[in-house]
Coordinates of C-alpha atoms in Angstrom, one line a residue:
Chain A
M1 CA 6.6 0.1 -2.5
R2 CA 9.5 0.3 -5.0
P3 CA 12.8 1.0 -3.3
D4 CA 13.3 4.8 -3.6
T5 CA 15.8 5.5 -6.3
P6 CA 18.8 6.9 -4.4
Q7 CA 19.8 10.5 -5.2
G8 CA 22.1 10.5 -8.2
A9 CA 21.6 6.8 -8.9
E10 CA 21.4 5.8 -12.6
T11 CA 17.8 5.3 -13.7
V12 CA 16.5 3.1 -16.5
A13 CA 15.8 6.4 -18.4
D14 CA 19.5 7.3 -18.0
V15 CA 20.7 4.0 -19.3
G16 CA 18.1 3.7 -22.1
E17 CA 16.2 0.6 -23.3
F18 CA 18.8 -0.8 -25.8
N19 CA 21.8 -0.3 -23.4
L20 CA 19.9 -1.9 -20.6
I21 CA 18.9 -4.9 -22.7
R22 CA 22.5 -5.3 -23.8
R23 CA 23.8 -5.2 -20.2
I24 CA 21.3 -7.7 -18.9
T25 CA 21.8 -10.2 -21.7
E26 CA 25.5 -9.9 -22.7
S27 CA 27.9 -12.7 -21.8
R28 CA 25.2 -14.8 -20.2
P29 CA 25.8 -18.5 -21.1
Q30 CA 23.0 -20.2 -22.9
P31 CA 22.2 -24.0 -22.7
K32 CA 22.4 -26.1 -25.9
S33 CA 18.6 -25.8 -26.3
T34 CA 18.9 -22.1 -27.1
L35 CA 19.5 -22.2 -30.8
L36 CA 19.2 -18.5 -31.2
G37 CA 19.2 -16.2 -28.1
P38 CA 18.3 -12.6 -27.4
G39 CA 19.0 -9.8 -29.8
D40 CA 16.9 -10.5 -32.8
D41 CA 13.1 -10.2 -33.5
A42 CA 12.6 -13.6 -31.9
A43 CA 14.5 -16.5 -30.3
V44 CA 14.8 -20.1 -31.6
V45 CA 14.6 -22.9 -29.0
A46 CA 14.9 -26.6 -29.5
A47 CA 11.7 -28.6 -29.3
S48 CA 13.1 -32.0 -29.8
D49 CA 9.9 -34.0 -30.1
G50 CA 8.1 -31.7 -32.4
R51 CA 6.0 -30.1 -29.7
V52 CA 6.6 -27.3 -27.3
V53 CA 5.0 -26.7 -23.8
A54 CA 4.3 -23.0 -23.1
S55 CA 3.0 -21.2 -20.1
T56 CA 2.8 -17.5 -19.1
D57 CA 2.5 -15.6 -15.9
V58 CA 2.3 -11.9 -14.9
L59 CA 3.6 -10.6 -11.6
V60 CA 2.7 -7.2 -10.4
E61 CA 4.5 -5.2 -7.7
G62 CA 2.2 -4.7 -4.7
V63 CA 0.1 -7.7 -5.7
H64 CA 2.5 -10.6 -6.2
F65 CA 5.6 -9.1 -4.5
R66 CA 6.8 -6.2 -2.4
F67 CA 10.2 -4.8 -2.5
D68 CA 10.2 -4.1 1.2
W69 CA 9.8 -7.9 1.8
S70 CA 11.9 -9.3 -1.1
S71 CA 14.9 -7.9 -2.9
P72 CA 14.7 -7.4 -6.7
E73 CA 17.0 -10.4 -7.1
Q74 CA 14.6 -12.6 -5.1
V75 CA 11.6 -11.4 -7.1
G76 CA 13.5 -12.2 -10.3
R77 CA 14.1 -15.8 -9.1
K78 CA 10.5 -16.2 -8.1
A79 CA 9.1 -14.9 -11.3
V80 CA 11.0 -17.5 -13.3
A81 CA 10.4 -20.3 -10.8
V82 CA 6.6 -20.0 -10.7
N83 CA 6.5 -20.3 -14.5
L84 CA 9.0 -23.1 -14.9
A85 CA 6.9 -25.0 -12.3
D86 CA 3.9 -24.8 -14.6
V87 CA 5.9 -26.4 -17.4
A88 CA 7.2 -29.1 -15.1
A89 CA 3.7 -29.8 -14.0
M90 CA 2.9 -31.0 -17.5
G91 CA 5.7 -33.5 -17.3
A92 CA 8.0 -31.5 -19.4
V93 CA 11.6 -30.5 -19.0
P94 CA 11.9 -26.6 -19.0
T95 CA 14.0 -25.3 -21.9
A96 CA 13.7 -21.5 -22.0
V97 CA 12.0 -18.4 -20.6
L98 CA 11.1 -15.1 -22.2
V99 CA 10.9 -12.1 -19.9
G100 CA 8.9 -8.8 -20.1
I101 CA 9.7 -6.0 -17.6
A102 CA 7.6 -2.8 -17.5
C103 CA 8.7 -0.2 -15.1
P104 CA 8.6 3.6 -14.4
S105 CA 11.3 5.6 -16.0
A106 CA 12.6 6.7 -12.6
T107 CA 13.3 3.1 -11.6
A108 CA 16.9 2.6 -10.6
A109 CA 18.7 0.7 -13.3
E110 CA 20.2 -1.5 -10.6
V111 CA 16.7 -2.8 -9.8
V112 CA 16.4 -4.1 -13.4
D113 CA 20.0 -5.5 -13.1
E114 CA 19.1 -7.3 -9.9
L115 CA 15.7 -8.6 -11.2
S116 CA 17.6 -9.9 -14.3
K117 CA 20.3 -11.4 -12.1
G118 CA 17.7 -13.3 -10.1
M119 CA 16.0 -14.5 -13.3
W120 CA 19.3 -15.8 -14.7
H121 CA 20.0 -17.4 -11.3
E122 CA 16.8 -19.5 -11.4
A123 CA 17.1 -20.1 -15.1
T124 CA 20.6 -21.5 -14.6
R125 CA 19.4 -23.6 -11.7
A126 CA 16.8 -25.1 -14.0
R127 CA 19.3 -25.3 -16.9
V128 CA 17.2 -23.2 -19.2
G129 CA 18.1 -20.0 -21.2
V130 CA 16.6 -16.6 -20.9
V131 CA 16.1 -16.3 -24.6
G132 CA 14.3 -13.1 -25.2
G133 CA 12.3 -10.3 -23.6
D134 CA 10.9 -6.8 -23.7
L135 CA 11.7 -3.8 -21.6
T136 CA 9.2 -1.0 -21.5
E137 CA 7.8 1.9 -19.5
S138 CA 4.9 1.6 -17.2
G139 CA 3.3 3.4 -14.2
N140 CA 4.0 0.4 -12.0
L141 CA 6.4 -2.5 -12.1
V142 CA 5.0 -5.5 -13.9
I143 CA 6.9 -8.7 -14.8
S144 CA 5.7 -11.1 -17.4
I145 CA 7.4 -14.5 -17.9
T146 CA 6.7 -17.1 -20.5
A147 CA 8.3 -20.5 -20.0
L148 CA 8.8 -23.2 -22.7
G149 CA 9.4 -26.9 -22.2
D150 CA 10.1 -30.1 -24.0
L151 CA 8.1 -33.3 -23.3
R152 CA 10.8 -35.4 -24.9
G153 CA 8.3 -37.8 -26.3
R154 CA 6.1 -38.0 -23.1
A155 CA 2.3 -37.5 -23.3
P156 CA 1.5 -34.2 -21.4
V157 CA 0.1 -34.9 -17.9
T158 CA -3.0 -32.7 -17.7
R159 CA -5.3 -32.0 -14.7
G160 CA -7.9 -34.1 -16.3
G161 CA -6.7 -37.7 -16.1
A162 CA -7.2 -38.7 -12.4
M163 CA -9.2 -41.9 -11.9
P164 CA -11.0 -43.2 -8.8
G165 CA -8.6 -45.6 -7.1
D166 CA -5.6 -43.4 -7.8
V167 CA -3.4 -42.2 -5.0
V168 CA -2.5 -38.5 -4.6
A169 CA 1.1 -37.5 -4.0
V170 CA 3.1 -34.4 -3.7
A171 CA 6.7 -33.4 -4.3
G172 CA 8.4 -30.3 -2.9
Q173 CA 7.6 -28.1 0.1
L174 CA 4.2 -27.2 1.3
G175 CA 3.3 -24.4 3.7
F176 CA 6.7 -22.8 3.9
S177 CA 5.7 -19.9 1.6
A178 CA 2.5 -19.2 3.6
A179 CA 4.5 -19.4 6.9
G180 CA 7.1 -17.0 5.4
L181 CA 4.3 -14.6 4.4
A182 CA 2.9 -14.7 7.9
V183 CA 6.3 -13.9 9.4
L184 CA 6.8 -11.0 7.0
G185 CA 3.3 -9.8 7.7
R186 CA 4.2 -9.5 11.4
G187 CA 7.3 -7.5 10.6
F188 CA 9.8 -10.3 11.1
R189 CA 12.6 -11.3 8.7
S190 CA 13.4 -14.8 10.1
P191 CA 13.5 -17.8 10.2
V192 CA 15.1 -17.8 6.8
S193 CA 13.8 -21.2 5.9
V194 CA 10.3 -20.0 5.6
V195 CA 10.9 -16.3 4.6
G196 CA 13.3 -17.5 1.9
A197 CA 10.7 -20.0 0.7
H198 CA 8.2 -17.2 0.3
R199 CA 10.7 -14.9 -1.4
S200 CA 12.2 -17.4 -3.8
P201 CA 10.5 -20.8 -3.9
E202 CA 12.5 -23.6 -5.4
P203 CA 10.1 -25.9 -7.2
P204 CA 11.1 -29.5 -7.8
Y205 CA 11.4 -29.2 -11.5
A206 CA 12.7 -32.7 -12.1
A207 CA 9.8 -34.3 -10.2
G208 CA 7.5 -33.3 -13.1
P209 CA 9.0 -35.5 -15.8
Q210 CA 9.7 -38.1 -13.1
A211 CA 6.0 -38.3 -12.3
A212 CA 5.1 -38.5 -16.0
D213 CA 7.6 -41.4 -16.5
A214 CA 6.0 -43.1 -13.4
G215 CA 2.6 -43.0 -15.1
A216 CA 1.0 -40.0 -13.3
T217 CA -2.6 -39.6 -14.5
A218 CA -3.0 -36.0 -13.5
M219 CA -0.6 -33.3 -12.3
I220 CA -0.7 -29.7 -11.1
D221 CA 1.6 -27.0 -9.8
V222 CA 0.5 -26.0 -6.3
S223 CA 0.3 -22.2 -6.6
D224 CA -3.2 -21.4 -5.2
G225 CA -2.9 -23.8 -2.2
L226 CA -2.9 -27.6 -2.0
L227 CA -6.7 -28.0 -1.5
A228 CA -7.6 -25.4 -4.1
D229 CA -5.2 -27.0 -6.7
L230 CA -6.4 -30.5 -5.9
G231 CA -9.9 -29.0 -6.5
H232 CA -8.8 -28.1 -10.0
I233 CA -7.8 -31.7 -10.6
C234 CA -11.2 -32.9 -9.3
A235 CA -13.1 -30.5 -11.5
A236 CA -11.0 -31.4 -14.6
S237 CA -11.0 -35.1 -13.9
N238 CA -14.6 -35.4 -12.6
V239 CA -13.5 -37.1 -9.5
A240 CA -13.2 -36.5 -5.7
I241 CA -10.1 -36.4 -3.7
D242 CA -9.7 -37.1 0.0
V243 CA -6.6 -35.8 1.7
R244 CA -5.5 -37.6 4.8
T245 CA -3.9 -35.4 7.4
D246 CA -2.1 -38.4 9.1
L247 CA -0.2 -38.7 5.8
I248 CA 0.8 -35.1 5.7
E249 CA 4.1 -34.2 7.3
V250 CA 4.1 -30.8 8.9
H251 CA 7.7 -29.8 9.1
Q252 CA 9.0 -29.0 12.6
R253 CA 10.0 -25.6 11.3
L254 CA 6.4 -24.7 10.5
V255 CA 5.3 -26.0 13.9
D256 CA 7.9 -23.7 15.5
V257 CA 6.8 -20.6 13.5
A258 CA 3.2 -21.3 14.1
S259 CA 3.8 -21.6 17.8
A260 CA 5.6 -18.3 17.8
L261 CA 3.0 -16.5 15.8
G262 CA -0.1 -18.3 17.0
G263 CA -1.0 -19.7 13.6
D264 CA -2.0 -23.2 12.5
P265 CA 0.9 -25.0 10.6
R266 CA -1.5 -27.5 9.1
H267 CA -3.6 -24.7 7.6
W268 CA -0.5 -23.4 5.9
V269 CA 0.3 -26.8 4.4
L270 CA -3.3 -27.4 3.2
T271 CA -4.1 -23.9 1.9
G272 CA -1.0 -21.9 1.5
G273 CA -0.1 -21.1 -2.1
E274 CA 3.1 -20.2 -3.8
D275 CA 5.3 -23.0 -2.7
H276 CA 5.1 -24.4 -6.2
A277 CA 5.2 -28.0 -5.1
L278 CA 3.8 -30.5 -7.6
A279 CA 0.7 -32.6 -6.8
A280 CA -0.1 -35.6 -9.0
T281 CA -2.2 -38.7 -9.1
F282 CA -0.8 -42.2 -9.7
P283 CA -2.7 -45.4 -10.5
D284 CA -0.5 -47.6 -8.4
P285 CA 0.5 -46.8 -4.7
A286 CA 3.7 -48.8 -5.2
G287 CA 4.5 -46.8 -8.3
V288 CA 4.8 -43.4 -6.6
P289 CA 8.3 -42.3 -7.4
P290 CA 11.0 -41.5 -4.9
G291 CA 10.8 -38.0 -3.5
W292 CA 7.0 -38.0 -3.9
R293 CA 4.8 -38.4 -0.7
T294 CA 1.4 -40.0 -0.8
I295 CA -1.2 -37.8 0.9
G296 CA -4.6 -39.1 -0.2
T297 CA -6.8 -40.9 -2.6
V298 CA -9.0 -40.3 -5.6
T299 CA -12.6 -41.5 -5.3
R300 CA -15.8 -41.1 -7.2
G301 CA -17.6 -37.9 -6.6
T302 CA -16.7 -34.2 -6.7
G303 CA -14.6 -31.9 -4.6
V304 CA -11.8 -32.2 -2.1
T305 CA -12.3 -33.5 1.4
V306 CA -9.9 -33.7 4.3
D307 CA -10.1 -36.9 6.4
G308 CA -13.5 -37.6 4.8
G309 CA -15.1 -34.3 5.5
P310 CA -15.2 -30.7 4.3
Y311 CA -12.3 -28.5 5.3
A312 CA -13.2 -25.4 7.3
G313 CA -11.4 -22.3 6.2
P314 CA -10.4 -20.4 3.1
T315 CA -9.1 -22.8 0.4
G316 CA -7.4 -20.6 -2.1
W317 CA -6.9 -17.3 -3.7
Q318 CA -8.5 -15.6 -6.7
H319 CA -7.6 -12.2 -7.9
W320 CA -10.2 -9.5 -7.5
R321 CA -12.1 -11.6 -5.0
Chain B
M1 CA -7.3 7.0 -19.8
R2 CA -9.2 3.8 -19.2
P3 CA -12.8 4.1 -20.2
D4 CA -14.8 4.8 -17.0
T5 CA -16.6 1.8 -15.9
P6 CA -20.2 2.7 -16.3
Q7 CA -22.3 2.8 -13.1
G8 CA -23.6 -0.6 -12.4
A9 CA -21.5 -2.3 -15.0
E10 CA -20.0 -5.7 -14.1
T11 CA -16.3 -5.3 -13.1
V12 CA -13.6 -7.9 -13.4
A13 CA -13.8 -8.2 -9.6
D14 CA -17.5 -9.0 -9.9
V15 CA -16.9 -11.7 -12.5
G16 CA -13.7 -13.1 -10.9
E17 CA -10.5 -14.5 -12.4
F18 CA -11.6 -18.0 -13.1
N19 CA -15.0 -17.1 -14.6
L20 CA -13.4 -14.4 -16.7
I21 CA -10.8 -16.8 -18.1
R22 CA -13.6 -19.3 -18.8
R23 CA -15.7 -16.9 -20.7
I24 CA -12.8 -15.5 -22.9
T25 CA -11.5 -19.0 -23.8
E26 CA -14.6 -21.2 -24.0
S27 CA -15.8 -22.3 -27.4
R28 CA -13.0 -20.6 -29.3
P29 CA -11.8 -22.8 -32.2
Q30 CA -8.2 -23.7 -32.1
P31 CA -6.0 -24.6 -35.1
K32 CA -4.5 -28.0 -35.6
S33 CA -1.2 -26.7 -34.2
T34 CA -2.8 -26.3 -30.8
L35 CA -2.3 -29.8 -29.3
L36 CA -3.5 -28.7 -25.9
G37 CA -5.2 -25.3 -25.4
P38 CA -6.0 -23.2 -22.4
G39 CA -7.1 -24.6 -19.0
D40 CA -4.2 -26.5 -17.7
D41 CA -0.8 -25.5 -16.2
A42 CA 0.6 -25.0 -19.7
A43 CA -0.3 -25.4 -23.3
V44 CA 1.2 -27.8 -25.9
V45 CA 1.8 -26.5 -29.4
A46 CA 3.1 -28.3 -32.5
A47 CA 6.7 -27.4 -33.4
S48 CA 7.0 -29.6 -36.5
D49 CA 10.7 -29.3 -37.2
G50 CA 12.0 -29.7 -33.7
R51 CA 12.5 -26.0 -33.1
V52 CA 10.2 -23.2 -31.9
V53 CA 10.4 -19.5 -32.6
A54 CA 9.4 -17.3 -29.6
S55 CA 9.0 -13.6 -29.0
T56 CA 7.4 -11.5 -26.3
D57 CA 6.1 -8.0 -26.0
V58 CA 4.6 -5.9 -23.2
L59 CA 2.0 -3.2 -24.0
V60 CA 1.1 -0.6 -21.4
E61 CA -2.0 1.7 -21.4
G62 CA -0.9 5.3 -21.8
V63 CA 2.4 4.3 -23.3
H64 CA 1.6 1.9 -26.1
F65 CA -2.1 2.6 -26.5
R66 CA -4.9 4.9 -25.3
F67 CA -8.5 3.9 -24.9
D68 CA -9.6 7.3 -26.0
W69 CA -7.9 6.7 -29.4
S70 CA -8.5 2.9 -29.8
S71 CA -11.2 0.6 -28.6
P72 CA -10.2 -2.4 -26.4
E73 CA -11.0 -4.6 -29.4
Q74 CA -8.5 -2.7 -31.5
V75 CA -5.9 -2.8 -28.8
G76 CA -6.3 -6.5 -28.5
R77 CA -5.8 -6.9 -32.3
K78 CA -2.7 -4.8 -32.2
A79 CA -1.2 -6.5 -29.2
V80 CA -1.3 -9.8 -31.0
A81 CA -0.3 -8.4 -34.4
V82 CA 2.9 -6.7 -33.2
N83 CA 4.2 -9.9 -31.7
L84 CA 3.2 -12.2 -34.6
A85 CA 5.1 -9.8 -36.9
D86 CA 8.3 -10.5 -34.9
V87 CA 7.9 -14.3 -35.5
A88 CA 7.2 -13.7 -39.2
A89 CA 10.4 -11.6 -39.3
M90 CA 12.4 -14.7 -38.5
G91 CA 10.9 -16.4 -41.6
A92 CA 8.6 -18.5 -39.4
V93 CA 4.9 -19.3 -39.6
P94 CA 3.2 -18.1 -36.4
T95 CA 1.5 -20.9 -34.5
A96 CA 0.3 -19.6 -31.2
V97 CA 0.1 -16.7 -28.8
L98 CA -0.1 -16.6 -25.0
V99 CA -1.6 -13.6 -23.4
G100 CA -1.2 -11.9 -20.0
I101 CA -3.6 -9.2 -18.9
A102 CA -3.1 -7.2 -15.7
C103 CA -5.7 -4.7 -14.9
P104 CA -7.4 -2.8 -11.9
S105 CA -10.2 -4.7 -10.2
A106 CA -12.6 -1.9 -11.1
T107 CA -12.0 -2.5 -14.8
A108 CA -15.3 -3.3 -16.7
A109 CA -15.4 -7.0 -17.5
E110 CA -16.5 -5.9 -21.0
V111 CA -13.0 -4.3 -21.5
V112 CA -11.4 -7.7 -21.0
D113 CA -14.0 -9.3 -23.2
E114 CA -13.3 -6.8 -26.0
L115 CA -9.5 -7.0 -25.6
S116 CA -9.9 -10.8 -25.8
K117 CA -12.2 -10.5 -28.8
G118 CA -9.6 -8.4 -30.6
M119 CA -6.8 -10.9 -29.8
W120 CA -8.8 -13.8 -31.1
H121 CA -9.7 -11.8 -34.2
E122 CA -6.1 -11.2 -35.1
A123 CA -5.0 -14.7 -34.0
T124 CA -7.7 -16.2 -36.3
R125 CA -6.6 -13.9 -39.2
A126 CA -3.1 -15.3 -38.7
R127 CA -4.5 -18.9 -38.2
V128 CA -2.9 -19.2 -34.8
G129 CA -4.4 -20.2 -31.5
V130 CA -4.6 -18.3 -28.2
V131 CA -3.3 -21.2 -26.2
G132 CA -2.8 -19.8 -22.7
G133 CA -2.6 -16.8 -20.5
D134 CA -2.8 -15.2 -17.2
L135 CA -5.2 -12.7 -15.8
T136 CA -4.3 -10.6 -12.7
E137 CA -4.7 -7.4 -10.8
S138 CA -2.6 -4.3 -11.4
G139 CA -2.7 -0.6 -10.8
N140 CA -2.7 0.0 -14.6
L141 CA -3.6 -2.0 -17.6
V142 CA -0.7 -4.0 -19.0
I143 CA -0.9 -6.6 -21.7
S144 CA 1.9 -9.1 -22.3
I145 CA 1.9 -11.3 -25.4
T146 CA 4.2 -14.2 -26.3
A147 CA 4.1 -15.5 -29.9
L148 CA 5.4 -18.9 -31.0
G149 CA 6.2 -19.9 -34.6
D150 CA 7.4 -22.8 -36.7
L151 CA 10.3 -22.5 -39.2
R152 CA 9.1 -25.6 -41.0
G153 CA 12.7 -26.6 -41.8
R154 CA 13.9 -23.1 -42.8
A155 CA 17.0 -21.5 -41.3
P156 CA 15.9 -18.5 -39.2
V157 CA 16.5 -15.2 -40.9
T158 CA 18.3 -13.0 -38.4
R159 CA 19.3 -9.3 -38.6
G160 CA 22.9 -10.3 -39.0
G161 CA 23.2 -11.8 -42.5
A162 CA 23.1 -8.9 -44.9
M163 CA 26.0 -8.6 -47.3
P164 CA 27.3 -5.7 -49.4
G165 CA 25.7 -6.0 -52.8
D166 CA 22.4 -7.2 -51.4
V167 CA 19.2 -5.2 -52.2
V168 CA 16.9 -4.0 -49.4
A169 CA 13.2 -4.6 -49.8
V170 CA 10.0 -4.1 -47.8
A171 CA 6.6 -5.8 -47.6
G172 CA 3.6 -4.2 -46.0
Q173 CA 2.6 -0.6 -45.4
L174 CA 4.9 2.1 -44.2
G175 CA 4.0 5.5 -42.7
F176 CA 0.3 4.8 -42.3
S177 CA 0.5 4.2 -38.5
A178 CA 2.5 7.4 -38.0
A179 CA 0.0 9.4 -40.1
G180 CA -2.8 7.9 -38.1
L181 CA -1.0 8.9 -34.9
A182 CA -0.6 12.5 -36.2
V183 CA -4.3 12.6 -37.1
L184 CA -5.4 11.3 -33.7
G185 CA -3.0 13.7 -32.0
R186 CA -4.8 16.6 -33.7
G187 CA -8.1 15.4 -32.4
F188 CA -9.4 13.9 -35.7
R189 CA -10.8 10.4 -36.2
S190 CA -10.4 10.0 -40.0
P191 CA -9.3 9.1 -42.6
V192 CA -9.9 5.6 -41.5
S193 CA -7.1 4.1 -43.7
V194 CA -4.5 5.8 -41.6
V195 CA -6.2 5.9 -38.2
G196 CA -7.1 2.2 -38.6
A197 CA -3.5 1.4 -39.4
H198 CA -2.4 3.0 -36.2
R199 CA -5.1 1.3 -34.1
S200 CA -4.8 -2.2 -35.6
P201 CA -1.9 -2.7 -38.0
E202 CA -2.1 -5.7 -40.3
P203 CA 1.4 -7.1 -40.7
P204 CA 2.1 -9.1 -43.8
Y205 CA 2.7 -12.4 -41.9
A206 CA 3.1 -14.6 -45.0
A207 CA 5.8 -12.3 -46.4
G208 CA 8.2 -13.5 -43.7
P209 CA 8.4 -17.2 -44.7
Q210 CA 8.1 -16.1 -48.4
A211 CA 11.3 -13.9 -48.0
A212 CA 13.1 -16.8 -46.2
D213 CA 12.2 -19.1 -49.1
A214 CA 13.5 -16.5 -51.5
G215 CA 16.9 -16.5 -49.8
A216 CA 16.6 -13.3 -47.7
T217 CA 19.9 -12.8 -45.9
A218 CA 18.5 -10.6 -43.1
M219 CA 15.1 -9.5 -42.0
I220 CA 13.4 -7.3 -39.4
D221 CA 10.0 -6.2 -38.3
V222 CA 9.6 -2.4 -38.8
S223 CA 8.4 -1.4 -35.3
D224 CA 10.7 1.5 -34.5
G225 CA 10.7 3.1 -37.9
L226 CA 12.2 2.0 -41.2
L227 CA 15.5 3.8 -40.9
A228 CA 15.9 2.8 -37.2
D229 CA 15.2 -0.8 -38.0
L230 CA 17.4 -0.9 -41.0
G231 CA 20.0 0.5 -38.6
H232 CA 19.6 -2.6 -36.5
I233 CA 20.3 -4.7 -39.6
C234 CA 23.4 -2.6 -40.3
A235 CA 24.7 -3.0 -36.8
A236 CA 24.1 -6.7 -36.6
S237 CA 25.4 -7.4 -40.2
N238 CA 28.3 -4.9 -40.0
V239 CA 27.2 -3.3 -43.3
A240 CA 25.8 0.0 -44.5
I241 CA 22.4 0.5 -46.1
D242 CA 21.4 3.3 -48.5
V243 CA 17.7 3.9 -49.0
R244 CA 16.7 5.6 -52.3
T245 CA 13.7 7.9 -51.9
D246 CA 13.0 7.6 -55.7
L247 CA 12.2 3.9 -55.0
I248 CA 10.0 4.6 -52.1
E249 CA 6.3 4.9 -52.9
V250 CA 4.5 7.5 -50.8
H251 CA 0.9 6.5 -50.9
Q252 CA -1.5 9.2 -52.1
R253 CA -3.5 8.9 -48.8
L254 CA -0.4 9.9 -46.8
V255 CA 0.2 12.9 -49.2
D256 CA -3.4 14.0 -48.6
V257 CA -3.2 13.6 -44.8
A258 CA 0.2 15.4 -44.7
S259 CA -1.2 18.2 -46.8
A260 CA -4.2 18.6 -44.5
L261 CA -2.1 18.5 -41.3
G262 CA 1.0 20.3 -42.6
G263 CA 3.3 17.2 -42.1
D264 CA 5.9 15.5 -44.3
P265 CA 4.6 12.2 -45.7
R266 CA 8.0 10.9 -46.6
H267 CA 9.2 11.5 -43.0
W268 CA 6.3 9.2 -41.8
V269 CA 7.4 6.5 -44.3
L270 CA 11.1 6.7 -43.3
T271 CA 10.8 7.1 -39.6
G272 CA 7.2 6.2 -38.5
G273 CA 7.1 3.0 -36.4
E274 CA 4.4 0.5 -35.6
D275 CA 3.3 -0.3 -39.1
H276 CA 4.9 -3.7 -38.6
A277 CA 5.9 -4.0 -42.2
L278 CA 8.9 -6.4 -42.8
A279 CA 12.2 -5.2 -44.2
A280 CA 14.7 -7.7 -45.6
T281 CA 17.8 -8.0 -47.7
F282 CA 18.2 -10.2 -50.7
P283 CA 21.3 -11.2 -52.6
D284 CA 19.7 -11.1 -56.1
P285 CA 17.6 -8.1 -57.2
A286 CA 15.7 -10.4 -59.5
G287 CA 15.0 -12.8 -56.6
V288 CA 13.0 -10.3 -54.6
P289 CA 9.6 -12.0 -54.2
P290 CA 6.3 -10.7 -55.4
G291 CA 4.7 -8.2 -53.0
W292 CA 8.2 -7.0 -51.8
R293 CA 9.4 -3.6 -53.0
T294 CA 13.1 -2.9 -53.5
I295 CA 14.0 0.4 -51.7
G296 CA 17.8 0.4 -51.4
T297 CA 21.1 -1.4 -51.4
V298 CA 23.5 -2.8 -48.9
T299 CA 27.1 -1.6 -49.1
R300 CA 30.3 -1.8 -47.1
G301 CA 30.4 0.6 -44.1
T302 CA 28.2 1.4 -41.2
G303 CA 24.8 3.0 -40.7
V304 CA 21.9 4.0 -42.8
T305 CA 21.9 6.8 -45.4
V306 CA 19.2 8.2 -47.5
D307 CA 20.1 9.0 -51.1
G308 CA 23.7 8.7 -50.2
G309 CA 23.7 11.1 -47.2
P310 CA 22.6 11.3 -43.6
Y311 CA 18.9 11.7 -42.9
A312 CA 18.0 14.8 -40.9
G313 CA 15.4 14.2 -38.3
P314 CA 14.5 11.7 -35.5
T315 CA 15.0 8.2 -36.6
G316 CA 13.3 6.0 -34.0
W317 CA 11.9 5.5 -30.6
Q318 CA 13.5 4.3 -27.4
H319 CA 11.6 4.0 -24.2
W320 CA 12.6 6.3 -21.4
R321 CA 14.5 8.5 -23.9

C-alpha cells in the first residue's frame, strides 16, 4: 500500500542515510527547550523541574495508516500528534519528539521528505522540537515516535486517581476520526472535517496541563475509544464510571455522515478511537475548566456504563485480537 | 528468519496486547530514577539537573539482527545496549529506556517474552529502568528503543569539540563484533568471545561520564566502525585525526580467529562496527582516564588517516548503500 515509486524518482537508497538525515533536519528551527538538536549521538532537552515525561508509539503501514487514504505528510503529522497527546494526558507540556523511520530501500525519498514535513508541522504546532531520530532499512514502513514533556512542577496526572463523586469530562473532538474511517472505508474522500480528523487528528495539547492545574484526579488520552479508555481509568482507579448520553454532544457533521452512510454517530463518539481527545476526572463539577465538557460521573464499583447500563457493541481495539 | 512458531505454541495474538504488556512489565524492579513506570499514558523519569539526554534507534529483523544467529534474549540485550551507548557517548549517565516492539500476530509470545527479558537484563546491568513502551502488529519484526540519560551537571560532550593537539582514545572492545559476524557468516558458532560480542555487545557505559569528567573535548559511540566514527568527529570538529596502528592493541583472540578464517584482524579493529566502544578526544595526554587507550592524535586538516596515510578498504556502513 506504499505509493509506487515513480519511474526514475530518487529513492532513499539513491540519497543515502546520512544525506537524507541532513536534508530532513537542516535549517529547521528548534524551540528554546532544545538545548542540543539532531546530529550527535543524542539530543539534550530542557527538563525544567528535574523530571521528564516520556512516551513512545510505533505506527506501521497497513496497520495504523494507509497511503491510499492518507498522504505521507498527513501520516507524519498523526504520528507526532498521537504521541504528544500521551504526554499532555499526564498534565505535561510537550517539549520534544524523537523519530525513527524504517522503510524499504526502494521507497521514494520524497515519501520520507513528506513524512518529515508532517512531523515538523505538528511539532511546530505544539511548539516542540524534533530533536533526534534514526533512519533505517526495513521490509515495510514503520514509524516510531518518542515524545518528551515537562510537568513544570505539577504532579503527573495518572489513570489511577479517580474517586467516587468525581465528574468525568472530555476536551477535544470525539467520533470524528471513526466517522472519517467509515467514509474512507466506503471509498469516499469527504467531508474533509471527518476525513481530515482521521488523517491528522489535532489533540488539544494545552487542555492537559490545564486539567492538571484544575485539580484533575485522573486523565487519559482517548486513543482506543472513549468507553475503552474510561475503562482503563476505572481499572487503574478501582472505580466505576457512568457516561450520560444526554450530556454528550453529537456534532451535526457526524449526524450527517452517519445518515449518509447508515451508521450510528453516537457509536462513533462512544467507541471510536484515534481522535486523541483527553478524558479526565475532576473532584468539583464547578472546577471543570473551560473547553472541557462534563459527560458523566465516577461512582463506586467497576467498569463503564452508559446511562446506568452496559453498552452494547464493541468498546475498543486491541492489536492481534 | 523468525524462529518458526512451534505447532500449538501461544502466539502474541493468543495472549493479546494488554496481557502481553502486563506480563513483560509486571514485578520488574525499577531504579529510583523511575518516578512513574509503565502502565500509564507516559512515564516520568528523574532528570536531576534540569536537562535530559535522549537518543533513539530502530532495529529490524534481517537488517540489524537474525534469529538464526542470535536468540531473542540476545537481540533484546543488544537493542538496549546500542542505545544506552549513545547516551553514554554524550557524557551522560543512562536513566531509562522506552521500547517499541512491532511483530506479526503469529509470532510466538515466547519471542516477545525473551526479547523483553534481554532488554531488562541489559537495562539492569546499566541500572536503568524500562519505563514504557508500545506493542503492535507489523509484517516484520521491528524494535525501537529510546534511551534517556542524565548529565548530572556536566556539559554534553558532542562530536564537535576536538582541537588540534588533542589525543584520541578509546574505551571498550574494538573488532570483536566484526570478528563474530565473520564467524557467524561462515556458519560457525564459536569462539564465544567474538560471537557473543556480536550478539550482545557490552558497551562501557561508565566510561562516558568518566571521559566527560576528564575534560574530553569530543566523544562518539563506535557503531559504524572506528575510522568512520572518528570521521564524524573530524567533520563536526573541522579537524583531522591520525590513528597510529602501533598504539592499537589487536587482541590475541582476534588474531586467532582471523588466522582460522583468513581475515585481517586489524581491519576488524579499524572498520568493524557494532562494538559500541567509545572514542573521545582529550586535550592532555596525561589526562586520559584509566581504562581509556590512546590511539592517535588530532591535527589541523580534514579526514582520518592511519599512520599518516589514507586507509585502504571500506570504512563504514550506511543503510541503503
